[in-house]
Amino acid sequence: MSELLSRRALGESQMQNTSHTNDSTVAVISLLQSLLSSDAAERRSAELTLAQAVKQTGFALALVQTILQQEYDVGVRQMAAVLLKQHVKVHWAEESKHFSQPKLSDNEKAAIRHHLPQGLTDRLPKIRTGVSMAIAAIAKWDLPDVWPELLNLLMSAVTTKENHNLVDGGVRCLSLLADELGEDQFMQVVHPPHPLFCDTNTVYIPISHQLATAQPEYQQRCLL
């Protein structure tokens, strides 16, 4: 991360580095805390820092690591998720009408795709939703070619039912993914139709209904 952000990490004695919290993540957490401060001057200073930080390599990945730090304040983690989604919208794909330089590197994107789904198991529904929104924003550009394993990961999360938080996170993410992609792209990636969207006895009726009624021919394929 840039020297600009690294300076924020200095003197943060209450945030000792661990194997899960590097200097960049500590700096981002400090920045987000300042953005949430009740002190107007501190917030303005943090906003100026943020405007520069978003241009730095590693900022988006540091946001992901911040989201995954369950010991930190939920407000900080929620803000990290919101900023991550905005960052993806602006810096992930040049095809986006909202795109602005710099573009995220392939290495940073790969790291984000690898780590971010861990947040679907978070104990807090607000964080699971924030993570789902960020994943859906990425999937809009990376499904199915760049992130082909995502759909299987989400299906497995929902159908194995090994962890309540993961099941809920998977359902939230699939629902937001369907909204983000639109019916045409979603039908392409869910092909052939997965039983999750065809079984009328499933507990996930809202998702099943949303997808199965999007196109009549899709519903017919489910009944074959």
Short mmCIF file of C-alpha atoms in Angstrom, two decimals:
data_model
loop_
_atom_site.label_atom_id
_atom_site.label_comp_id
_atom_site.label_asym_id
_atom_site.label_seq_id
_atom_site.Cartn_x
_atom_site.Cartn_y
_atom_site.Cartn_z
CA MET A 1 0.00 0.00 0.00
CA SER A 2 1.15 3.53 -0.53
CA GLU A 3 3.17 5.56 1.97
CA LEU A 4 0.08 7.76 2.29
CA LEU A 5 -1.91 4.95 3.87
CA SER A 6 1.05 3.39 5.64
CA ARG A 7 1.49 6.53 7.72
CA ARG A 8 -1.94 5.92 9.20
CA ALA A 9 -0.74 2.57 10.53
CA LEU A 10 2.04 4.18 12.56
CA GLY A 11 1.19 4.70 16.19
CA GLU A 12 -1.87 2.43 16.10
CA SER A 13 -0.80 0.55 19.21
CA GLN A 14 -4.30 -0.81 19.74
CA MET A 15 -4.10 -2.66 16.42
CA GLN A 16 -1.23 -5.12 16.75
CA ASN A 17 -0.33 -6.98 13.57
CA THR A 18 -1.24 -10.65 13.41
CA SER A 19 -0.84 -13.26 10.69
CA HIS A 20 -4.27 -12.15 9.45
CA THR A 21 -3.81 -8.37 9.72
CA ASN A 22 -1.00 -6.78 7.72
CA ASP A 23 0.07 -3.16 7.70
CA SER A 24 -2.22 -2.27 4.79
CA THR A 25 -5.27 -3.72 6.51
CA VAL A 26 -4.44 -1.95 9.77
CA ALA A 27 -4.12 1.32 7.85
CA VAL A 28 -7.44 0.81 6.08
CA ILE A 29 -9.21 -0.01 9.34
CA SER A 30 -7.81 3.19 10.84
CA LEU A 31 -8.95 5.15 7.79
CA LEU A 32 -12.48 3.74 7.97
CA GLN A 33 -12.69 4.51 11.67
CA SER A 34 -11.80 8.12 10.87
CA LEU A 35 -14.46 8.22 8.15
CA LEU A 36 -17.00 7.17 10.78
CA SER A 37 -15.73 9.65 13.36
CA SER A 38 -18.08 12.18 14.94
CA ASP A 39 -15.34 14.78 14.50
CA ALA A 40 -15.97 16.71 11.26
CA ALA A 41 -12.33 17.69 10.78
CA GLU A 42 -11.19 14.09 11.16
CA ARG A 43 -13.79 12.93 8.64
CA ARG A 44 -12.72 15.56 6.09
CA SER A 45 -9.09 14.55 6.47
CA ALA A 46 -10.03 10.88 6.05
CA GLU A 47 -12.05 11.66 2.92
CA LEU A 48 -9.02 13.32 1.36
CA THR A 49 -6.90 10.31 2.25
CA LEU A 50 -9.51 7.96 0.82
CA ALA A 51 -9.54 9.83 -2.50
CA GLN A 52 -5.84 9.02 -2.88
CA ALA A 53 -5.97 5.54 -1.34
CA VAL A 54 -8.45 4.20 -3.90
CA LYS A 55 -5.80 4.74 -6.58
CA GLN A 56 -3.22 2.59 -4.81
CA THR A 57 -2.40 -1.03 -5.59
CA GLY A 58 -3.61 -3.30 -2.81
CA PHE A 59 -6.38 -1.03 -1.51
CA ALA A 60 -9.22 -3.28 -2.67
CA LEU A 61 -7.58 -6.38 -1.22
CA ALA A 62 -7.05 -4.54 2.08
CA LEU A 63 -10.79 -3.80 2.09
CA VAL A 64 -11.48 -7.52 1.70
CA GLN A 65 -9.18 -8.35 4.60
CA THR A 66 -10.91 -5.67 6.69
CA ILE A 67 -14.32 -7.19 5.96
CA LEU A 68 -13.06 -10.59 7.10
CA GLN A 69 -11.73 -9.31 10.46
CA GLN A 70 -14.59 -10.40 12.71
CA GLU A 71 -13.04 -8.85 15.81
CA TYR A 72 -13.50 -5.32 14.48
CA ASP A 73 -16.52 -3.04 14.67
CA VAL A 74 -19.36 -4.00 12.37
CA GLY A 75 -19.70 -0.42 11.14
CA VAL A 76 -16.11 -0.42 9.92
CA ARG A 77 -16.57 -3.79 8.21
CA GLN A 78 -19.84 -2.69 6.59
CA MET A 79 -18.21 0.44 5.23
CA ALA A 80 -15.38 -1.68 3.84
CA ALA A 81 -17.95 -3.81 2.00
CA VAL A 82 -19.70 -0.75 0.58
CA LEU A 83 -16.40 0.76 -0.57
CA LEU A 84 -15.36 -2.55 -2.10
CA LYS A 85 -18.50 -2.74 -4.20
CA GLN A 86 -17.97 0.85 -5.34
CA HIS A 87 -14.33 0.09 -6.10
CA VAL A 88 -15.30 -2.91 -8.23
CA LYS A 89 -17.83 -0.80 -10.09
CA VAL A 90 -15.20 1.82 -11.00
CA HIS A 91 -11.91 -0.05 -11.26
CA TRP A 92 -12.65 -3.69 -12.16
CA ALA A 93 -13.66 -3.73 -15.84
CA GLU A 94 -12.87 -1.26 -18.59
CA GLU A 95 -16.16 -2.22 -20.23
CA SER A 96 -18.09 -0.63 -17.37
CA LYS A 97 -19.61 2.76 -18.10
CA HIS A 98 -18.42 3.81 -14.65
CA PHE A 99 -14.81 2.74 -15.24
CA SER A 100 -11.97 4.98 -14.20
CA GLN A 101 -8.25 4.35 -14.03
CA PRO A 102 -6.39 2.71 -12.45
CA LYS A 103 -7.64 -0.75 -13.33
CA LEU A 104 -7.14 -3.44 -10.72
CA SER A 105 -4.31 -5.82 -11.55
CA ASP A 106 -5.03 -9.44 -12.44
CA ASN A 107 -3.11 -10.58 -9.35
CA GLU A 108 -5.17 -8.42 -7.01
CA LYS A 109 -8.40 -9.53 -8.67
CA ALA A 110 -7.42 -13.18 -8.25
CA ALA A 111 -6.66 -12.65 -4.57
CA ILE A 112 -10.01 -10.93 -4.06
CA ARG A 113 -11.89 -13.76 -5.77
CA HIS A 114 -10.04 -16.24 -3.59
CA HIS A 115 -10.60 -14.57 -0.21
CA LEU A 116 -13.92 -12.72 -0.48
CA PRO A 117 -16.27 -15.76 -0.42
CA GLN A 118 -15.02 -16.51 3.10
CA GLY A 119 -17.24 -13.63 4.20
CA LEU A 120 -20.36 -15.61 3.29
CA THR A 121 -19.86 -17.58 6.51
CA ASP A 122 -19.75 -14.48 8.72
CA ARG A 123 -21.87 -14.57 11.86
CA LEU A 124 -23.46 -11.20 11.03
CA PRO A 125 -26.20 -11.03 8.34
CA LYS A 126 -25.20 -7.46 7.45
CA ILE A 127 -21.69 -8.59 6.57
CA ARG A 128 -22.94 -11.59 4.60
CA THR A 129 -25.14 -9.24 2.58
CA GLY A 130 -22.28 -6.79 1.98
CA VAL A 131 -20.01 -9.59 0.82
CA SER A 132 -22.75 -10.95 -1.44
CA MET A 133 -23.20 -7.55 -3.06
CA ALA A 134 -19.48 -7.29 -3.78
CA ILE A 135 -19.34 -10.82 -5.19
CA ALA A 136 -22.32 -10.11 -7.43
CA ALA A 137 -20.65 -6.93 -8.70
CA ILE A 138 -17.52 -8.92 -9.61
CA ALA A 139 -19.50 -11.77 -11.13
CA LYS A 140 -21.19 -9.37 -13.53
CA TRP A 141 -17.85 -9.15 -15.35
CA ASP A 142 -16.13 -12.42 -14.47
CA LEU A 143 -18.86 -15.03 -14.98
CA PRO A 144 -18.59 -17.52 -16.47
CA ASP A 145 -15.14 -17.34 -18.09
CA VAL A 146 -12.90 -15.81 -15.41
CA TRP A 147 -14.64 -17.15 -12.29
CA PRO A 148 -16.16 -20.46 -13.44
CA GLU A 149 -15.98 -22.03 -9.98
CA LEU A 150 -18.16 -19.39 -8.31
CA LEU A 151 -21.52 -20.88 -9.17
CA ASN A 152 -20.53 -24.36 -7.99
CA LEU A 153 -19.19 -22.81 -4.78
CA LEU A 154 -22.52 -21.09 -4.12
CA MET A 155 -24.58 -24.15 -5.03
CA SER A 156 -22.48 -26.27 -2.70
CA ALA A 157 -22.85 -23.72 0.08
CA VAL A 158 -26.63 -23.86 -0.18
CA THR A 159 -27.19 -27.56 -0.78
CA THR A 160 -24.71 -29.10 1.67
CA LYS A 161 -26.31 -27.21 4.59
CA GLU A 162 -23.22 -27.76 6.75
CA ASN A 163 -23.23 -24.25 8.19
CA HIS A 164 -26.30 -22.08 8.75
CA ASN A 165 -24.41 -18.87 8.09
CA LEU A 166 -22.95 -20.26 4.88
CA VAL A 167 -26.36 -21.45 3.67
CA ASP A 168 -27.82 -18.01 4.31
CA GLY A 169 -24.82 -16.32 2.69
CA GLY A 170 -25.11 -18.55 -0.35
CA VAL A 171 -28.80 -17.79 -0.74
CA ARG A 172 -28.25 -14.04 -0.38
CA CYS A 173 -25.44 -14.14 -2.92
CA LEU A 174 -27.40 -16.17 -5.49
CA SER A 175 -30.36 -13.83 -5.21
CA LEU A 176 -28.20 -10.72 -5.64
CA LEU A 177 -26.29 -12.43 -8.43
CA ALA A 178 -29.51 -13.05 -10.35
CA ASP A 179 -30.46 -9.38 -9.95
CA GLU A 180 -27.01 -8.13 -10.95
CA LEU A 181 -26.56 -10.34 -14.01
CA GLY A 182 -30.06 -10.14 -15.41
CA GLU A 183 -31.99 -13.16 -16.65
CA ASP A 184 -30.12 -13.71 -19.92
CA GLN A 185 -26.64 -13.91 -18.44
CA PHE A 186 -27.85 -15.88 -15.45
CA MET A 187 -29.55 -18.45 -17.68
CA GLN A 188 -26.29 -18.87 -19.54
CA VAL A 189 -24.25 -19.60 -16.44
CA VAL A 190 -26.91 -21.85 -14.85
CA HIS A 191 -26.92 -24.30 -17.72
CA PRO A 192 -28.02 -27.00 -17.57
CA PRO A 193 -30.60 -25.96 -14.95
CA HIS A 194 -29.55 -26.78 -11.41
CA PRO A 195 -32.03 -28.74 -9.25
CA LEU A 196 -31.95 -25.92 -6.70
CA PHE A 197 -34.02 -23.78 -9.05
CA CYS A 198 -36.33 -26.54 -10.22
CA ASP A 199 -37.43 -28.35 -7.06
CA THR A 200 -40.76 -26.88 -5.98
CA ASN A 201 -40.25 -28.48 -2.56
CA THR A 202 -37.11 -26.50 -1.83
CA VAL A 203 -37.07 -24.01 1.02
CA TYR A 204 -35.55 -21.47 -1.34
CA ILE A 205 -38.80 -20.71 -3.13
CA PRO A 206 -38.12 -16.96 -3.61
CA ILE A 207 -35.00 -17.65 -5.70
CA SER A 208 -36.61 -20.58 -7.49
CA HIS A 209 -39.67 -18.51 -8.35
CA GLN A 210 -37.62 -15.54 -9.50
CA LEU A 211 -35.50 -17.61 -11.88
CA ALA A 212 -38.00 -20.21 -13.02
CA THR A 213 -40.59 -17.60 -14.01
CA ALA A 214 -38.09 -15.35 -15.77
CA GLN A 215 -38.39 -17.38 -18.97
CA PRO A 216 -41.11 -19.99 -19.63
CA GLU A 217 -38.72 -22.24 -21.56
CA TYR A 218 -36.42 -22.39 -18.55
CA GLN A 219 -39.27 -23.67 -16.40
CA GLN A 220 -40.11 -26.26 -19.03
CA ARG A 221 -36.54 -27.55 -19.05
CA CYS A 222 -36.76 -28.01 -15.29
CA LEU A 223 -39.75 -30.28 -15.67
CA LEU A 224 -38.15 -32.58 -18.20
#
